[in-house]
Amino acid sequence: MQNAVQNWEVLERFVPLTPEERLGCIQTQKLFRLRLTPYVLSLVDAGHPHCPIRRQAIPLPQEVGQGEGELEDPLGEEKYRPVEALVHRYADRALLLCTDSCPMYCRHCTRRRLTRGGRPLGEGAWAQALEYIAARPGIREVILSGGEPGLLSDEVLGGLLGRLRAIAHVEVIRLGTRVPVTLPMRITRPFARLLRRHAPLFVITHFNHPKEVTPEAARACSLLVDAGVPVENQAVLLRGINSSVRILEALFVACLRMRVRPYYLHQMDLAQGTWHLRTPLRFGLEAMEALSGRVSGLAMPAFAVDLPGGGGKVRLGPEAVVSWEGGHTVLKNHEGHHYIYPEPPEADCHCPYEEI
C-alpha cells in the first residue's frame, strides 16, 4: 500500500498512457481517487490500451460526464442509512461500512461518493452501527463492506467481528472484499484463521476477468477455503472488458478451479460517470442463456440488477422484464413495482482485448 501509485505522473513511469487516459486522469483528479498497488500494476498490459486490468483501474474522460439515469447514490442507500456506517435496506440484513479506502479504486465503483476521500469511517461510526444492530433482533446477517474492510489490521478487524458475534441474533457475517484480486498478499494464514473463528462467515470477493486469476490470487483463495472460510464471487458485467460469452465462461470456470463459487453476475449500477462501461440488459440475459449450455450449474452465477433509487436487487430472467421500450427497459421487482432502466447509448459489447 505504501508503494501504490496514486497519480498519473508516477503511473506514466510504468505504463505509457494514451492521450485519452492522460486526460481522464487529469479531469477526474477531484472526482474520484486513483490507486494501483504494485501487484495490480504488474498485471497491466502496458502495450495494449484495452487491457481489462487497465480499463478497470485507469480513468477515461467519459467519467466526467453523466449518462441518462446515472445517480450519485445509484442504489438509494442514503435513505436506508440510519447511522453513518450502516445501510439497512432489507429487513433481515444490514451493510456495515468499515472504511472509505481501497487498494485499487475501480472505475465502475458504485460507492464512489463514499470512497472519494471525505471523513474516514472509524470507531465512533462503528459503535453507532453496532448499537443499531443490537437493538433490532430482526437483523440476522451483517455484511462488512466499504471501501475495503480487508485493509483493516487483523487486530482491528478481529475486534469488530468479535463485537458482532457478541450480538446473539447476528447469525451470519459476510466480508465483502476485493483483496484476493487487488492485494492477495493481505490474505495470510493468521488472517484466514481469524475469519474462521467467527464462522459462519462468508467471503464475497470480486473477480471480473480471467486475467485477474493469478497464482497469487489462487493461493489467497486457497488459504481461506482450506481454513474453512467459504469464498464466493460477485462479478460485474463491464462493456469491452468481460462482455463476451467466452470471457465469462473462462472467468466462471477459473473461479470454480480456485474453489470460489460464482455467486452473482451483476448488471452494472447506474453510478455517475460509468455509462461507457455499461452493457444493455438484453446482452446479459442473452449471455447467460448462451452460458447455460456451456458450463455446469456450479459455475453459473445468478444474473442480477440492483434497481435504481433503492428498489432492491432482482435476479434477471424473462419474468423480470416487463417490456423493452426503445432506449429503456422496464423491470418488475419482488414487490411488483415497475422501474425504468435506461440503456446505454452504445450497444456494441465487443471486447478488443480477447487474450486470457
PDB file of N, CA and C in Angstrom, residues 17-61:
ATOM      1  N   LEU A  17       0.732   6.002 -20.984  1.00  0.00           N
ATOM      2  CA  LEU A  17      -0.681   6.348 -21.062  1.00  0.00           C
ATOM      3  C   LEU A  17      -1.043   6.851 -22.454  1.00  0.00           C
ATOM      4  N   THR A  18      -2.224   6.498 -22.907  1.00  0.00           N
ATOM      5  CA  THR A  18      -2.744   7.077 -24.137  1.00  0.00           C
ATOM      6  C   THR A  18      -3.153   8.523 -23.849  1.00  0.00           C
ATOM      7  N   PRO A  19      -3.269   9.377 -24.860  1.00  0.00           N
ATOM      8  CA  PRO A  19      -3.753  10.743 -24.616  1.00  0.00           C
ATOM      9  C   PRO A  19      -5.098  10.768 -23.907  1.00  0.00           C
ATOM     10  N   GLU A  20      -5.964   9.803 -24.236  1.00  0.00           N
ATOM     11  CA  GLU A  20      -7.279   9.742 -23.599  1.00  0.00           C
ATOM     12  C   GLU A  20      -7.147   9.401 -22.117  1.00  0.00           C
ATOM     13  N   GLU A  21      -6.280   8.453 -21.779  1.00  0.00           N
ATOM     14  CA  GLU A  21      -6.070   8.091 -20.380  1.00  0.00           C
ATOM     15  C   GLU A  21      -5.466   9.242 -19.587  1.00  0.00           C
ATOM     16  N   ARG A  22      -4.493   9.924 -20.195  1.00  0.00           N
ATOM     17  CA  ARG A  22      -3.868  11.049 -19.504  1.00  0.00           C
ATOM     18  C   ARG A  22      -4.906  12.137 -19.209  1.00  0.00           C
ATOM     19  N   LEU A  23      -5.744  12.425 -20.194  1.00  0.00           N
ATOM     20  CA  LEU A  23      -6.805  13.411 -19.992  1.00  0.00           C
ATOM     21  C   LEU A  23      -7.784  12.941 -18.930  1.00  0.00           C
ATOM     22  N   GLY A  24      -8.124  11.654 -18.955  1.00  0.00           N
ATOM     23  CA  GLY A  24      -9.037  11.107 -17.949  1.00  0.00           C
ATOM     24  C   GLY A  24      -8.476  11.239 -16.543  1.00  0.00           C
ATOM     25  N   CYS A  25      -7.190  10.969 -16.389  1.00  0.00           N
ATOM     26  CA  CYS A  25      -6.547  11.098 -15.071  1.00  0.00           C
ATOM     27  C   CYS A  25      -6.600  12.545 -14.582  1.00  0.00           C
ATOM     28  N   ILE A  26      -6.321  13.480 -15.480  1.00  0.00           N
ATOM     29  CA  ILE A  26      -6.299  14.892 -15.091  1.00  0.00           C
ATOM     30  C   ILE A  26      -7.700  15.386 -14.757  1.00  0.00           C
ATOM     31  N   GLN A  27      -8.677  15.032 -15.587  1.00  0.00           N
ATOM     32  CA  GLN A  27     -10.032  15.553 -15.404  1.00  0.00           C
ATOM     33  C   GLN A  27     -10.751  14.956 -14.200  1.00  0.00           C
ATOM     34  N   THR A  28     -10.357  13.759 -13.785  1.00  0.00           N
ATOM     35  CA  THR A  28     -11.068  13.102 -12.673  1.00  0.00           C
ATOM     36  C   THR A  28     -10.360  13.260 -11.331  1.00  0.00           C
ATOM     37  N   GLN A  29      -9.283  14.046 -11.284  1.00  0.00           N
ATOM     38  CA  GLN A  29      -8.500  14.141 -10.049  1.00  0.00           C
ATOM     39  C   GLN A  29      -9.332  14.563  -8.845  1.00  0.00           C
ATOM     40  N   LYS A  30     -10.295  15.448  -9.053  1.00  0.00           N
ATOM     41  CA  LYS A  30     -11.105  15.947  -7.943  1.00  0.00           C
ATOM     42  C   LYS A  30     -12.422  15.193  -7.801  1.00  0.00           C
ATOM     43  N   LEU A  31     -12.658  14.225  -8.680  1.00  0.00           N
ATOM     44  CA  LEU A  31     -13.914  13.488  -8.653  1.00  0.00           C
ATOM     45  C   LEU A  31     -13.800  12.136  -7.957  1.00  0.00           C
ATOM     46  N   PHE A  32     -12.694  11.440  -8.197  1.00  0.00           N
ATOM     47  CA  PHE A  32     -12.566  10.076  -7.696  1.00  0.00           C
ATOM     48  C   PHE A  32     -11.097   9.705  -7.644  1.00  0.00           C
ATOM     49  N   ARG A  33     -10.709   8.999  -6.603  1.00  0.00           N
ATOM     50  CA  ARG A  33      -9.301   8.664  -6.393  1.00  0.00           C
ATOM     51  C   ARG A  33      -8.755   7.717  -7.466  1.00  0.00           C
ATOM     52  N   LEU A  34      -7.448   7.762  -7.598  1.00  0.00           N
ATOM     53  CA  LEU A  34      -6.699   6.830  -8.438  1.00  0.00           C
ATOM     54  C   LEU A  34      -5.717   6.099  -7.544  1.00  0.00           C
ATOM     55  N   ARG A  35      -5.709   4.758  -7.617  1.00  0.00           N
ATOM     56  CA  ARG A  35      -4.699   3.993  -6.870  1.00  0.00           C
ATOM     57  C   ARG A  35      -4.531   2.619  -7.510  1.00  0.00           C
ATOM     58  N   LEU A  36      -3.277   2.258  -7.767  1.00  0.00           N
ATOM     59  CA  LEU A  36      -2.935   0.921  -8.232  1.00  0.00           C
ATOM     60  C   LEU A  36      -1.819   0.397  -7.348  1.00  0.00           C
ATOM     61  N   THR A  37      -2.027  -0.732  -6.710  1.00  0.00           N
ATOM     62  CA  THR A  37      -0.952  -1.360  -5.954  1.00  0.00           C
ATOM     63  C   THR A  37       0.097  -1.890  -6.943  1.00  0.00           C
ATOM     64  N   PRO A  38       1.338  -2.092  -6.490  1.00  0.00           N
ATOM     65  CA  PRO A  38       2.346  -2.681  -7.374  1.00  0.00           C
ATOM     66  C   PRO A  38       1.883  -4.020  -7.973  1.00  0.00           C
ATOM     67  N   TYR A  39       1.133  -4.784  -7.192  1.00  0.00           N
ATOM     68  CA  TYR A  39       0.630  -6.061  -7.710  1.00  0.00           C
ATOM     69  C   TYR A  39      -0.312  -5.834  -8.886  1.00  0.00           C
ATOM     70  N   VAL A  40      -1.280  -4.930  -8.734  1.00  0.00           N
ATOM     71  CA  VAL A  40      -2.197  -4.636  -9.835  1.00  0.00           C
ATOM     72  C   VAL A  40      -1.418  -4.122 -11.039  1.00  0.00           C
ATOM     73  N   LEU A  41      -0.455  -3.252 -10.788  1.00  0.00           N
ATOM     74  CA  LEU A  41       0.352  -2.686 -11.871  1.00  0.00           C
ATOM     75  C   LEU A  41       1.086  -3.786 -12.630  1.00  0.00           C
ATOM     76  N   SER A  42       1.488  -4.838 -11.917  1.00  0.00           N
ATOM     77  CA  SER A  42       2.207  -5.943 -12.570  1.00  0.00           C
ATOM     78  C   SER A  42       1.314  -6.720 -13.532  1.00  0.00           C
ATOM     79  N   LEU A  43       0.004  -6.607 -13.364  1.00  0.00           N
ATOM     80  CA  LEU A  43      -0.938  -7.323 -14.230  1.00  0.00           C
ATOM     81  C   LEU A  43      -1.334  -6.513 -15.457  1.00  0.00           C
ATOM     82  N   VAL A  44      -1.043  -5.218 -15.446  1.00  0.00           N
ATOM     83  CA  VAL A  44      -1.433  -4.348 -16.553  1.00  0.00           C
ATOM     84  C   VAL A  44      -0.601  -4.655 -17.789  1.00  0.00           C
ATOM     85  N   ASP A  45      -1.257  -4.824 -18.917  1.00  0.00           N
ATOM     86  CA  ASP A  45      -0.569  -4.964 -20.197  1.00  0.00           C
ATOM     87  C   ASP A  45      -0.254  -3.553 -20.693  1.00  0.00           C
ATOM     88  N   ALA A  46       0.993  -3.145 -20.508  1.00  0.00           N
ATOM     89  CA  ALA A  46       1.387  -1.772 -20.847  1.00  0.00           C
ATOM     90  C   ALA A  46       1.337  -1.505 -22.337  1.00  0.00           C
ATOM     91  N   GLY A  47       1.269  -2.550 -23.139  1.00  0.00           N
ATOM     92  CA  GLY A  47       1.278  -2.370 -24.590  1.00  0.00           C
ATOM     93  C   GLY A  47      -0.086  -2.412 -25.229  1.00  0.00           C
ATOM     94  N   HIS A  48      -1.138  -2.573 -24.432  1.00  0.00           N
ATOM     95  CA  HIS A  48      -2.485  -2.698 -25.015  1.00  0.00           C
ATOM     96  C   HIS A  48      -3.459  -1.810 -24.247  1.00  0.00           C
ATOM     97  N   PRO A  49      -3.993  -0.770 -24.881  1.00  0.00           N
ATOM     98  CA  PRO A  49      -4.883   0.164 -24.172  1.00  0.00           C
ATOM     99  C   PRO A  49      -6.199  -0.454 -23.718  1.00  0.00           C
ATOM    100  N   HIS A  50      -6.546  -1.620 -24.262  1.00  0.00           N
ATOM    101  CA  HIS A  50      -7.804  -2.269 -23.874  1.00  0.00           C
ATOM    102  C   HIS A  50      -7.602  -3.408 -22.878  1.00  0.00           C
ATOM    103  N   CYS A  51      -6.416  -3.486 -22.277  1.00  0.00           N
ATOM    104  CA  CYS A  51      -6.176  -4.486 -21.235  1.00  0.00           C
ATOM    105  C   CYS A  51      -7.278  -4.382 -20.174  1.00  0.00           C
ATOM    106  N   PRO A  52      -7.899  -5.488 -19.784  1.00  0.00           N
ATOM    107  CA  PRO A  52      -9.026  -5.427 -18.843  1.00  0.00           C
ATOM    108  C   PRO A  52      -8.661  -4.921 -17.456  1.00  0.00           C
ATOM    109  N   ILE A  53      -7.417  -5.141 -17.017  1.00  0.00           N
ATOM    110  CA  ILE A  53      -6.985  -4.588 -15.732  1.00  0.00           C
ATOM    111  C   ILE A  53      -6.853  -3.070 -15.861  1.00  0.00           C
ATOM    112  N   ARG A  54      -6.243  -2.662 -16.927  1.00  0.00           N
ATOM    113  CA  ARG A  54      -6.048  -1.240 -17.222  1.00  0.00           C
ATOM    114  C   ARG A  54      -7.381  -0.500 -17.286  1.00  0.00           C
ATOM    115  N   ARG A  55      -8.359  -1.089 -17.961  1.00  0.00           N
ATOM    116  CA  ARG A  55      -9.656  -0.431 -18.132  1.00  0.00           C
ATOM    117  C   ARG A  55     -10.418  -0.314 -16.816  1.00  0.00           C
ATOM    118  N   GLN A  56     -10.143  -1.211 -15.870  1.00  0.00           N
ATOM    119  CA  GLN A  56     -10.797  -1.129 -14.562  1.00  0.00           C
ATOM    120  C   GLN A  56     -10.102  -0.157 -13.621  1.00  0.00           C
ATOM    121  N   ALA A  57      -8.835   0.182 -13.903  1.00  0.00           N
ATOM    122  CA  ALA A  57      -8.037   0.943 -12.945  1.00  0.00           C
ATOM    123  C   ALA A  57      -7.733   2.376 -13.373  1.00  0.00           C
ATOM    124  N   ILE A  58      -7.651   2.614 -14.686  1.00  0.00           N
ATOM    125  CA  ILE A  58      -7.221   3.919 -15.184  1.00  0.00           C
ATOM    126  C   ILE A  58      -8.426   4.663 -15.756  1.00  0.00           C
ATOM    127  N   PRO A  59      -8.669   5.891 -15.318  1.00  0.00           N
ATOM    128  CA  PRO A  59      -9.870   6.617 -15.759  1.00  0.00           C
ATOM    129  C   PRO A  59      -9.777   7.092 -17.200  1.00  0.00           C
ATOM    130  N   LEU A  60     -10.960   7.288 -17.783  1.00  0.00           N
ATOM    131  CA  LEU A  60     -11.092   7.893 -19.102  1.00  0.00           C
ATOM    132  C   LEU A  60     -11.923   9.171 -18.960  1.00  0.00           C
ATOM    133  N   PRO A  61     -11.883  10.066 -19.934  1.00  0.00           N
ATOM    134  CA  PRO A  61     -12.636  11.318 -19.825  1.00  0.00           C
ATOM    135  C   PRO A  61     -14.144  11.117 -19.681  1.00  0.00           C
TER     136      PRO A  61
END
